[in-house]
JSON list of C-alpha atoms in Angstrom, two decimals:
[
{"chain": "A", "resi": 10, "resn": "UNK", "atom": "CA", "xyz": [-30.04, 128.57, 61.79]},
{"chain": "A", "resi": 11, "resn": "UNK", "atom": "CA", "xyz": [-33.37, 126.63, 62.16]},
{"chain": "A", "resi": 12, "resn": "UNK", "atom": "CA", "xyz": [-33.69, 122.67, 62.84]},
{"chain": "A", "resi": 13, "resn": "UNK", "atom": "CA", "xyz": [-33.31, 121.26, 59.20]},
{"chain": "A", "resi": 14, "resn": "UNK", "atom": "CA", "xyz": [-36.49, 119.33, 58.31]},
{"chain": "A", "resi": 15, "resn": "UNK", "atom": "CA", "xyz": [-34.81, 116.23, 58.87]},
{"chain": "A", "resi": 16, "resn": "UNK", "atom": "CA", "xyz": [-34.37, 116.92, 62.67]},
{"chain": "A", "resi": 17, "resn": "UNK", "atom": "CA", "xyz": [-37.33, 118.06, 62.83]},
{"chain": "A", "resi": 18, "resn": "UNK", "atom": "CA", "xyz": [-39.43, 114.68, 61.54]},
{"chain": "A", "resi": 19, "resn": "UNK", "atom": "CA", "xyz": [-36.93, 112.84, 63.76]},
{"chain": "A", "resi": 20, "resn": "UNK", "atom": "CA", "xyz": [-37.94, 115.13, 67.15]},
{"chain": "A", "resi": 21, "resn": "UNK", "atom": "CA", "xyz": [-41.60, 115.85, 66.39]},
{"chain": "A", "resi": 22, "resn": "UNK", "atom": "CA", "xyz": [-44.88, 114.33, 68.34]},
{"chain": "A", "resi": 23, "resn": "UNK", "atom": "CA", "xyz": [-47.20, 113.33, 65.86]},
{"chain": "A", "resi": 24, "resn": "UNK", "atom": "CA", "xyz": [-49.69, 110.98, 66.22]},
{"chain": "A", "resi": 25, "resn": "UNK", "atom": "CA", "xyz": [-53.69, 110.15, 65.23]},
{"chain": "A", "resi": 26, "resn": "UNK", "atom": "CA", "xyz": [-56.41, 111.33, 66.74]},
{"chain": "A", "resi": 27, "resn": "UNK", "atom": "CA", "xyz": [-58.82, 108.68, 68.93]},
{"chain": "A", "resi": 28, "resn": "UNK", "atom": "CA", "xyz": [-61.31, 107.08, 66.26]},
{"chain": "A", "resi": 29, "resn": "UNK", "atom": "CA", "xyz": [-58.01, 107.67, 64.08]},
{"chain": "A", "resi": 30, "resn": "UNK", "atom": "CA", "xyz": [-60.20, 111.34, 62.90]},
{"chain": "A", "resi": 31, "resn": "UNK", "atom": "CA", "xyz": [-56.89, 113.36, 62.41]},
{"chain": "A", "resi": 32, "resn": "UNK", "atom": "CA", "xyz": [-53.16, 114.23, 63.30]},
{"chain": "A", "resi": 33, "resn": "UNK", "atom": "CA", "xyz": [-52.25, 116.19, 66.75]},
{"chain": "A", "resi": 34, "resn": "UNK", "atom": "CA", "xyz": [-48.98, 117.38, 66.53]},
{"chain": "A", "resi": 35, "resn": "UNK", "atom": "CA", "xyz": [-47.23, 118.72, 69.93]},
{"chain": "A", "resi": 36, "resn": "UNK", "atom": "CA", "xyz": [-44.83, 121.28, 70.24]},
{"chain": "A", "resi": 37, "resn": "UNK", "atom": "CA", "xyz": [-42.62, 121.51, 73.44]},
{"chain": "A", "resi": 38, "resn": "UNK", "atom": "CA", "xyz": [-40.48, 124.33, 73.91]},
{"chain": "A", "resi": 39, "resn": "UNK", "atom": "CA", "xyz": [-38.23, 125.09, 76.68]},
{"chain": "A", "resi": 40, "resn": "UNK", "atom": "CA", "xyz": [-36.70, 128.19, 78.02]},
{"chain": "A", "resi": 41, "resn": "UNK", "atom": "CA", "xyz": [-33.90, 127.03, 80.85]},
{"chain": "A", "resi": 42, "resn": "UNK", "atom": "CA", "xyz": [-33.32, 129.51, 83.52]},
{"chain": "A", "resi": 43, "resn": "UNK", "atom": "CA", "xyz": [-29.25, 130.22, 81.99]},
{"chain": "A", "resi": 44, "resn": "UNK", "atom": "CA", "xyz": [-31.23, 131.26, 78.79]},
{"chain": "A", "resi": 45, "resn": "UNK", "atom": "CA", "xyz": [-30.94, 128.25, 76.67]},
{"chain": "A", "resi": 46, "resn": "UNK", "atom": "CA", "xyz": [-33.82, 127.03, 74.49]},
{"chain": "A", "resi": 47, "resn": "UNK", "atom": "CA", "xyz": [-35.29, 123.76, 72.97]},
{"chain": "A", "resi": 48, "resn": "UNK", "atom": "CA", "xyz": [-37.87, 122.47, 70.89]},
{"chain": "A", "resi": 49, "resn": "UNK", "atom": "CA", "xyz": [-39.05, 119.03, 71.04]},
{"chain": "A", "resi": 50, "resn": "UNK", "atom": "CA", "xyz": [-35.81, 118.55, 72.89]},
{"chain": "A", "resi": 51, "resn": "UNK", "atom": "CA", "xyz": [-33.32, 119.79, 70.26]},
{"chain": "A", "resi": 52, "resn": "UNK", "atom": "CA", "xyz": [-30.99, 122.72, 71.75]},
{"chain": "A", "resi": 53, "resn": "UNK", "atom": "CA", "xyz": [-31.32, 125.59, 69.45]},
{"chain": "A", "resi": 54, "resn": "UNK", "atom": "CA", "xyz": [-28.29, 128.14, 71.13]},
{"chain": "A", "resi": 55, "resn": "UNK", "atom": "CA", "xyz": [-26.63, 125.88, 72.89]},
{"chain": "A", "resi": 56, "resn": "UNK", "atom": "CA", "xyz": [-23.14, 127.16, 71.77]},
{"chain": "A", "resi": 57, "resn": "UNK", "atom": "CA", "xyz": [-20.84, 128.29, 74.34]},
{"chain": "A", "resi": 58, "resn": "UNK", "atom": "CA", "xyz": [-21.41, 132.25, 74.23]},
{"chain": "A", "resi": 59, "resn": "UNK", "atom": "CA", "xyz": [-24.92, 131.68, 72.90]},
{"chain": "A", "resi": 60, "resn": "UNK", "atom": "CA", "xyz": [-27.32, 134.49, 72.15]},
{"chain": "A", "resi": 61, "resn": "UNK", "atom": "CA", "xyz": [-30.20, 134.19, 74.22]},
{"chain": "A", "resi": 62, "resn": "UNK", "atom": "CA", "xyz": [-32.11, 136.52, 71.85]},
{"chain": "A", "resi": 63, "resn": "UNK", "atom": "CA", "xyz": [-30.95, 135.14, 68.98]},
{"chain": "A", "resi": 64, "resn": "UNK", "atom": "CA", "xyz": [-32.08, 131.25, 70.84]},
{"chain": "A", "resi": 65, "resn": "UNK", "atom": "CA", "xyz": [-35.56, 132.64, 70.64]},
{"chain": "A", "resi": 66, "resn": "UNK", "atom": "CA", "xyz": [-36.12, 133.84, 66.91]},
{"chain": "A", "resi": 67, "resn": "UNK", "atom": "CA", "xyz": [-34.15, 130.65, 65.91]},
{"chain": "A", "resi": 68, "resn": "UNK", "atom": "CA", "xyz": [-36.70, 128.61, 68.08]},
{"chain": "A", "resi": 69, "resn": "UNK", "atom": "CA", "xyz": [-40.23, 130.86, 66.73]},
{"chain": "A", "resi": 70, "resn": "UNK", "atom": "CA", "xyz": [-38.43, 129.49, 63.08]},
{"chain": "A", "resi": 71, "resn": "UNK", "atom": "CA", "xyz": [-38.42, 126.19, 63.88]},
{"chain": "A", "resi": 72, "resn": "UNK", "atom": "CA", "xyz": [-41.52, 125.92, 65.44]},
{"chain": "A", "resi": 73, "resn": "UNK", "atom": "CA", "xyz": [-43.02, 127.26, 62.04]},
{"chain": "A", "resi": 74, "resn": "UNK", "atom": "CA", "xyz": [-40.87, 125.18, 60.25]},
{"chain": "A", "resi": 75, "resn": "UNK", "atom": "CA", "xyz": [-42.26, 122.28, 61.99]},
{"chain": "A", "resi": 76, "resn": "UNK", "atom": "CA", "xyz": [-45.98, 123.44, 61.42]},
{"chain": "A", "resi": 77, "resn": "UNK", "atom": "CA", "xyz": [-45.45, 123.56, 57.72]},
{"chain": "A", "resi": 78, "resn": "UNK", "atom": "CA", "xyz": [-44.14, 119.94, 57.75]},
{"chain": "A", "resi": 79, "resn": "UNK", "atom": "CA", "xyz": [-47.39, 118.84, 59.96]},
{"chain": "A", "resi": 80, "resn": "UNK", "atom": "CA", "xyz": [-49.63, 120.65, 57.74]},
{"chain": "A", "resi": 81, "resn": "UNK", "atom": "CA", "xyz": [-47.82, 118.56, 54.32]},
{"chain": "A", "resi": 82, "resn": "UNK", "atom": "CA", "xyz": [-48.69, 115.43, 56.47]},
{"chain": "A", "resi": 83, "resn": "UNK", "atom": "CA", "xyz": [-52.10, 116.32, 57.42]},
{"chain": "A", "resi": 84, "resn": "UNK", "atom": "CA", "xyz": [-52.69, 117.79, 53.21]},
{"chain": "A", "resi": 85, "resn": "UNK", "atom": "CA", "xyz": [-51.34, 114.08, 52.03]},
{"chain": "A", "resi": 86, "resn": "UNK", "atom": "CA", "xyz": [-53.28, 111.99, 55.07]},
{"chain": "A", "resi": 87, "resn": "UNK", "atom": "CA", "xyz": [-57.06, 113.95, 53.97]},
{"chain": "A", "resi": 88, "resn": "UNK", "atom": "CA", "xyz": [-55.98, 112.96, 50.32]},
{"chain": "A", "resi": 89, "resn": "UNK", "atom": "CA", "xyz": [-54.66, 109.45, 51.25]},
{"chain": "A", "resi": 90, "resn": "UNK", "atom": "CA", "xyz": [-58.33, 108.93, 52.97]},
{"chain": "A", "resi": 91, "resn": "UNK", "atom": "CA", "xyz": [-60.07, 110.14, 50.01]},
{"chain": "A", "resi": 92, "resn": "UNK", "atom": "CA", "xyz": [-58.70, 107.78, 48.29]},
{"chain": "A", "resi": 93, "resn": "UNK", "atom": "CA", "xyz": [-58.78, 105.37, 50.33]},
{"chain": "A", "resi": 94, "resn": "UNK", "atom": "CA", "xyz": [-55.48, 105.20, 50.70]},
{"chain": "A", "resi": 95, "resn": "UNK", "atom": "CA", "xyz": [-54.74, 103.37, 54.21]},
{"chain": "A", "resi": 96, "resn": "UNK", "atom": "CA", "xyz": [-52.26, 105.76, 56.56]}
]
């Protein structure tokens, strides 16, 4: 089951651009040599008889999951600015 969005606003790296221009958001995912994964530091199969294979398609969701959130922030921050809007 993938991060809910909660978790993932609590994990994520976002933050402005220089000149404050735009949002970068980084990702981090790690593959441990025993087969367990995370993203932005949140275990995704870290059960005891964990699916390696299942670790991976859980962590590809939740790293789409956490562009879709990035991309509502970046929609609302170009409005926000068009209307002057600070944030």
């Amino acid at each position: 089951m993938p991060a809910s969005i909660k978790r993932i606003r609590d994990n994520w790296k976002v933050q402005s651009t220089k000149k404050d221009k735009g949002l970068t958001l980084t990702v981090t995912v790690t593959a441990y040599d025993n087969g367990m994964v995370e993203v932005d530091g949140v275990p995704i199969n870290a059960s005891p008889a964990y699916d390696q294979g299942h670790g991976w398609l859980v962590a590809a969701e939740t790293v789409v999951a956490t562009l879709v959130e990035f991309r509502k922030d970046a929609v609302k921050r170009q409005k926000d600015k068009s209307k002057g809007t600070p944030g």
